[in-house]
Amino acid sequence: QSITSIIGPPIDQVLEKVNGETKIETINYFVEEFKKNYDEFGYKKSILYNGVEEVLSFLKENELNVFIVTNKRSKPTKLILEYLSIGQYFSEVVCPDTYEVKFKNKTELIADLIQRKILNKSESLMIGDTIHDGEAANLNQLDFALAEYGYGNHDNCSYILNNLKQLINIL
């Protein structure tokens, strides 16, 4: 059975969806063990898709702001960016624990970013690889580019990318 449909939401929501777990003690234990493993070893399984660094470099050279909005916590996100040596390409990285205000989901994180940075929605594009990314883009009235080589699909996307280099032609 494919796990692609459960990639994206916070890990506690994934556990409940996968096995119906509702006991908070069990969920908390699982989440803490997952965090320990991910923060020590798991983040090193992250890889860059072909062309990512080239595209990020192009975007930076053309002075386009690039943001990361993720459901991952700040610690592993920073570890991944450092491990892959790509942190310098992003104007800001937004995680659920970036600010004191807690956000329920990626939709709220994106809405906050749009408001804080005063982003023009008609000049912004969200790129993602899960159905959750597409839903968050749509709920925030953003064009959405689906990286179809990722973890899901989405029926209502503006663009479909089978290689990130296609983004250069879109922009």
PDB file of C-alpha atoms in Angstrom:
ATOM      1  CA  GLN A   1       0.000   0.000   0.000  1.00  0.00           C
ATOM      2  CA  SER A   2       1.301   3.455  -0.917  1.00  0.00           C
ATOM      3  CA  ILE A   3       2.003   5.990   1.823  1.00  0.00           C
ATOM      4  CA  THR A   4       1.838   8.989  -0.486  1.00  0.00           C
ATOM      5  CA  SER A   5      -1.642   9.995   0.667  1.00  0.00           C
ATOM      6  CA  ILE A   6      -0.468  10.468   4.259  1.00  0.00           C
ATOM      7  CA  ILE A   7       2.677  12.493   3.562  1.00  0.00           C
ATOM      8  CA  GLY A   8       2.352  16.143   4.512  1.00  0.00           C
ATOM      9  CA  PRO A   9       0.338  16.574   7.709  1.00  0.00           C
ATOM     10  CA  PRO A  10       1.994  16.739  11.155  1.00  0.00           C
ATOM     11  CA  ILE A  11       3.144  13.339  12.414  1.00  0.00           C
ATOM     12  CA  ASP A  12       0.523  13.082  15.173  1.00  0.00           C
ATOM     13  CA  GLN A  13      -2.227  13.413  12.552  1.00  0.00           C
ATOM     14  CA  VAL A  14      -0.519  10.774  10.408  1.00  0.00           C
ATOM     15  CA  LEU A  15      -0.480   8.293  13.295  1.00  0.00           C
ATOM     16  CA  GLU A  16      -4.181   8.760  13.907  1.00  0.00           C
ATOM     17  CA  LYS A  17      -4.956   8.364  10.207  1.00  0.00           C
ATOM     18  CA  VAL A  18      -2.780   5.270   9.767  1.00  0.00           C
ATOM     19  CA  ASN A  19      -4.027   3.205  12.675  1.00  0.00           C
ATOM     20  CA  GLY A  20      -6.850   5.186  14.260  1.00  0.00           C
ATOM     21  CA  GLU A  21      -4.829   5.854  17.394  1.00  0.00           C
ATOM     22  CA  THR A  22      -6.603   8.318  19.668  1.00  0.00           C
ATOM     23  CA  LYS A  23      -4.915   7.806  23.046  1.00  0.00           C
ATOM     24  CA  ILE A  24      -2.955  10.981  23.628  1.00  0.00           C
ATOM     25  CA  GLU A  25      -0.264   9.168  25.662  1.00  0.00           C
ATOM     26  CA  THR A  26       0.429   6.747  22.807  1.00  0.00           C
ATOM     27  CA  ILE A  27       0.444   9.529  20.226  1.00  0.00           C
ATOM     28  CA  ASN A  28       2.791  11.683  22.337  1.00  0.00           C
ATOM     29  CA  TYR A  29       5.185   8.773  22.903  1.00  0.00           C
ATOM     30  CA  PHE A  30       5.261   7.957  19.183  1.00  0.00           C
ATOM     31  CA  VAL A  31       5.786  11.621  18.251  1.00  0.00           C
ATOM     32  CA  GLU A  32       8.671  12.061  20.723  1.00  0.00           C
ATOM     33  CA  GLU A  33      10.401   8.891  19.496  1.00  0.00           C
ATOM     34  CA  PHE A  34       9.919   9.965  15.888  1.00  0.00           C
ATOM     35  CA  LYS A  35      11.390  13.421  16.655  1.00  0.00           C
ATOM     36  CA  LYS A  36      14.462  11.916  18.340  1.00  0.00           C
ATOM     37  CA  ASN A  37      15.144   9.625  15.401  1.00  0.00           C
ATOM     38  CA  TYR A  38      14.441  12.251  12.752  1.00  0.00           C
ATOM     39  CA  ASP A  39      16.568  14.914  14.456  1.00  0.00           C
ATOM     40  CA  GLU A  40      19.524  12.546  14.813  1.00  0.00           C
ATOM     41  CA  PHE A  41      19.413  10.407  11.666  1.00  0.00           C
ATOM     42  CA  GLY A  42      16.244  10.750   9.632  1.00  0.00           C
ATOM     43  CA  TYR A  43      16.913  14.211   8.230  1.00  0.00           C
ATOM     44  CA  LYS A  44      20.009  12.828   6.473  1.00  0.00           C
ATOM     45  CA  LYS A  45      17.741  10.788   4.198  1.00  0.00           C
ATOM     46  CA  SER A  46      16.676  14.027   2.510  1.00  0.00           C
ATOM     47  CA  ILE A  47      17.913  14.403  -1.043  1.00  0.00           C
ATOM     48  CA  LEU A  48      17.697  17.140  -3.647  1.00  0.00           C
ATOM     49  CA  TYR A  49      15.827  16.371  -6.813  1.00  0.00           C
ATOM     50  CA  ASN A  50      17.698  17.016 -10.060  1.00  0.00           C
ATOM     51  CA  GLY A  51      17.894  20.685 -10.954  1.00  0.00           C
ATOM     52  CA  VAL A  52      16.801  22.062  -7.576  1.00  0.00           C
ATOM     53  CA  GLU A  53      20.003  23.919  -6.769  1.00  0.00           C
ATOM     54  CA  GLU A  54      20.209  25.286 -10.320  1.00  0.00           C
ATOM     55  CA  VAL A  55      16.646  26.614 -10.111  1.00  0.00           C
ATOM     56  CA  LEU A  56      17.173  28.073  -6.636  1.00  0.00           C
ATOM     57  CA  SER A  57      20.312  29.808  -7.867  1.00  0.00           C
ATOM     58  CA  PHE A  58      18.397  31.221 -10.858  1.00  0.00           C
ATOM     59  CA  LEU A  59      15.649  32.540  -8.579  1.00  0.00           C
ATOM     60  CA  LYS A  60      18.181  34.178  -6.247  1.00  0.00           C
ATOM     61  CA  GLU A  61      20.120  35.735  -9.142  1.00  0.00           C
ATOM     62  CA  ASN A  62      16.848  37.200 -10.413  1.00  0.00           C
ATOM     63  CA  GLU A  63      16.077  38.580  -6.949  1.00  0.00           C
ATOM     64  CA  LEU A  64      12.896  36.559  -6.512  1.00  0.00           C
ATOM     65  CA  ASN A  65      11.868  35.832  -2.950  1.00  0.00           C
ATOM     66  CA  VAL A  66      11.607  32.145  -2.157  1.00  0.00           C
ATOM     67  CA  PHE A  67      10.022  30.913   1.053  1.00  0.00           C
ATOM     68  CA  ILE A  68       9.681  27.508   2.635  1.00  0.00           C
ATOM     69  CA  VAL A  69       6.451  26.760   4.445  1.00  0.00           C
ATOM     70  CA  THR A  70       6.524  23.323   6.027  1.00  0.00           C
ATOM     71  CA  ASN A  71       4.790  21.239   8.655  1.00  0.00           C
ATOM     72  CA  LYS A  72       8.214  20.097   9.860  1.00  0.00           C
ATOM     73  CA  ARG A  73       9.541  21.588  13.076  1.00  0.00           C
ATOM     74  CA  SER A  74      12.278  24.234  12.861  1.00  0.00           C
ATOM     75  CA  LYS A  75      15.065  21.983  14.162  1.00  0.00           C
ATOM     76  CA  PRO A  76      14.956  19.270  11.485  1.00  0.00           C
ATOM     77  CA  THR A  77      14.143  21.824   8.791  1.00  0.00           C
ATOM     78  CA  LYS A  78      17.309  23.758   9.622  1.00  0.00           C
ATOM     79  CA  LEU A  79      19.306  20.523   9.789  1.00  0.00           C
ATOM     80  CA  ILE A  80      18.056  19.516   6.333  1.00  0.00           C
ATOM     81  CA  LEU A  81      18.826  22.916   4.793  1.00  0.00           C
ATOM     82  CA  GLU A  82      22.320  22.821   6.293  1.00  0.00           C
ATOM     83  CA  TYR A  83      22.884  19.182   5.296  1.00  0.00           C
ATOM     84  CA  LEU A  84      21.883  19.958   1.691  1.00  0.00           C
ATOM     85  CA  SER A  85      23.695  23.351   1.703  1.00  0.00           C
ATOM     86  CA  ILE A  86      20.703  25.269   0.338  1.00  0.00           C
ATOM     87  CA  GLY A  87      19.606  27.534   3.194  1.00  0.00           C
ATOM     88  CA  GLN A  88      21.067  30.633   1.546  1.00  0.00           C
ATOM     89  CA  TYR A  89      18.452  30.525  -1.208  1.00  0.00           C
ATOM     90  CA  PHE A  90      15.453  31.200   1.018  1.00  0.00           C
ATOM     91  CA  SER A  91      14.148  34.559   2.185  1.00  0.00           C
ATOM     92  CA  GLU A  92      12.376  32.922   5.110  1.00  0.00           C
ATOM     93  CA  VAL A  93      11.602  29.474   6.429  1.00  0.00           C
ATOM     94  CA  VAL A  94       8.273  29.083   8.212  1.00  0.00           C
ATOM     95  CA  CYS A  95       7.556  26.098  10.453  1.00  0.00           C
ATOM     96  CA  PRO A  96       4.744  25.466  12.928  1.00  0.00           C
ATOM     97  CA  ASP A  97       7.107  26.345  15.786  1.00  0.00           C
ATOM     98  CA  THR A  98       8.789  29.355  14.163  1.00  0.00           C
ATOM     99  CA  TYR A  99       6.699  31.843  16.112  1.00  0.00           C
ATOM    100  CA  GLU A 100       5.002  31.898  19.486  1.00  0.00           C
ATOM    101  CA  VAL A 101       1.643  31.872  17.717  1.00  0.00           C
ATOM    102  CA  LYS A 102       0.662  28.291  16.943  1.00  0.00           C
ATOM    103  CA  PHE A 103      -0.854  27.520  13.569  1.00  0.00           C
ATOM    104  CA  LYS A 104      -3.069  24.490  12.982  1.00  0.00           C
ATOM    105  CA  ASN A 105      -1.917  23.723   9.465  1.00  0.00           C
ATOM    106  CA  LYS A 106      -0.028  24.821   6.378  1.00  0.00           C
ATOM    107  CA  THR A 107      -2.986  26.881   5.154  1.00  0.00           C
ATOM    108  CA  GLU A 108      -2.705  29.116   8.225  1.00  0.00           C
ATOM    109  CA  LEU A 109       1.093  29.304   7.951  1.00  0.00           C
ATOM    110  CA  ILE A 110       0.820  30.494   4.352  1.00  0.00           C
ATOM    111  CA  ALA A 111      -1.922  33.004   5.171  1.00  0.00           C
ATOM    112  CA  ASP A 112       0.294  34.480   7.878  1.00  0.00           C
ATOM    113  CA  LEU A 113       3.294  34.670   5.529  1.00  0.00           C
ATOM    114  CA  ILE A 114       1.209  36.425   2.852  1.00  0.00           C
ATOM    115  CA  GLN A 115       0.003  38.972   5.379  1.00  0.00           C
ATOM    116  CA  ARG A 116       3.373  39.604   7.077  1.00  0.00           C
ATOM    117  CA  LYS A 117       5.335  39.916   3.835  1.00  0.00           C
ATOM    118  CA  ILE A 118       2.495  41.730   2.046  1.00  0.00           C
ATOM    119  CA  LEU A 119       2.764  39.307  -0.851  1.00  0.00           C
ATOM    120  CA  ASN A 120       0.801  39.972  -3.992  1.00  0.00           C
ATOM    121  CA  LYS A 121      -1.131  36.752  -4.528  1.00  0.00           C
ATOM    122  CA  SER A 122      -1.371  37.275  -8.276  1.00  0.00           C
ATOM    123  CA  GLU A 123       2.440  37.450  -8.444  1.00  0.00           C
ATOM    124  CA  SER A 124       3.026  34.483  -6.136  1.00  0.00           C
ATOM    125  CA  LEU A 125       3.250  30.791  -6.887  1.00  0.00           C
ATOM    126  CA  MET A 126       3.206  27.921  -4.455  1.00  0.00           C
ATOM    127  CA  ILE A 127       5.076  24.784  -5.364  1.00  0.00           C
ATOM    128  CA  GLY A 128       4.334  21.566  -3.550  1.00  0.00           C
ATOM    129  CA  ASP A 129       4.184  17.838  -3.885  1.00  0.00           C
ATOM    130  CA  THR A 130       1.199  16.775  -1.796  1.00  0.00           C
ATOM    131  CA  ILE A 131      -2.549  17.186  -1.950  1.00  0.00           C
ATOM    132  CA  HIS A 132      -2.250  19.139   1.307  1.00  0.00           C
ATOM    133  CA  ASP A 133       0.006  21.670  -0.437  1.00  0.00           C
ATOM    134  CA  GLY A 134      -2.521  22.102  -3.230  1.00  0.00           C
ATOM    135  CA  GLU A 135      -5.364  22.586  -0.791  1.00  0.00           C
ATOM    136  CA  ALA A 136      -3.364  25.166   1.181  1.00  0.00           C
ATOM    137  CA  ALA A 137      -2.570  27.066  -2.022  1.00  0.00           C
ATOM    138  CA  ASN A 138      -6.187  27.021  -3.172  1.00  0.00           C
ATOM    139  CA  LEU A 139      -7.515  28.165   0.207  1.00  0.00           C
ATOM    140  CA  ASN A 140      -5.070  31.080   0.060  1.00  0.00           C
ATOM    141  CA  GLN A 141      -5.999  31.916  -3.565  1.00  0.00           C
ATOM    142  CA  LEU A 142      -2.497  31.142  -4.843  1.00  0.00           C
ATOM    143  CA  ASP A 143      -1.561  29.543  -8.137  1.00  0.00           C
ATOM    144  CA  PHE A 144      -0.225  26.064  -7.441  1.00  0.00           C
ATOM    145  CA  ALA A 145       2.487  24.127  -9.246  1.00  0.00           C
ATOM    146  CA  LEU A 146       2.368  20.420  -8.479  1.00  0.00           C
ATOM    147  CA  ALA A 147       5.719  18.660  -8.424  1.00  0.00           C
ATOM    148  CA  GLU A 148       4.306  15.386  -9.685  1.00  0.00           C
ATOM    149  CA  TYR A 149       7.463  13.500  -8.768  1.00  0.00           C
ATOM    150  CA  GLY A 150       6.581  14.015  -5.089  1.00  0.00           C
ATOM    151  CA  TYR A 151       3.987  12.437  -2.848  1.00  0.00           C
ATOM    152  CA  GLY A 152       0.610  13.123  -4.287  1.00  0.00           C
ATOM    153  CA  ASN A 153      -1.603  14.654  -6.870  1.00  0.00           C
ATOM    154  CA  HIS A 154      -4.015  17.525  -7.018  1.00  0.00           C
ATOM    155  CA  ASP A 155      -6.759  18.137  -9.520  1.00  0.00           C
ATOM    156  CA  ASN A 156      -6.849  21.911  -9.225  1.00  0.00           C
ATOM    157  CA  CYS A 157      -3.321  23.050 -10.049  1.00  0.00           C
ATOM    158  CA  SER A 158      -2.133  25.790 -12.363  1.00  0.00           C
ATOM    159  CA  TYR A 159       0.988  23.922 -13.453  1.00  0.00           C
ATOM    160  CA  ILE A 160       2.346  20.391 -13.328  1.00  0.00           C
ATOM    161  CA  LEU A 161       6.088  19.995 -12.992  1.00  0.00           C
ATOM    162  CA  ASN A 162       7.803  16.730 -13.795  1.00  0.00           C
ATOM    163  CA  ASN A 163      11.150  18.482 -13.392  1.00  0.00           C
ATOM    164  CA  LEU A 164      11.746  21.603 -11.331  1.00  0.00           C
ATOM    165  CA  LYS A 165      13.673  23.216 -14.205  1.00  0.00           C
ATOM    166  CA  GLN A 166      10.286  23.727 -15.877  1.00  0.00           C
ATOM    167  CA  LEU A 167       9.686  26.440 -13.283  1.00  0.00           C
ATOM    168  CA  ILE A 168      12.126  28.758 -15.079  1.00  0.00           C
ATOM    169  CA  ASN A 169       9.887  28.718 -18.182  1.00  0.00           C
ATOM    170  CA  ILE A 170       6.782  29.405 -16.098  1.00  0.00           C
ATOM    171  CA  LEU A 171       8.266  32.461 -14.458  1.00  0.00           C
TER     172      LEU A 171
END
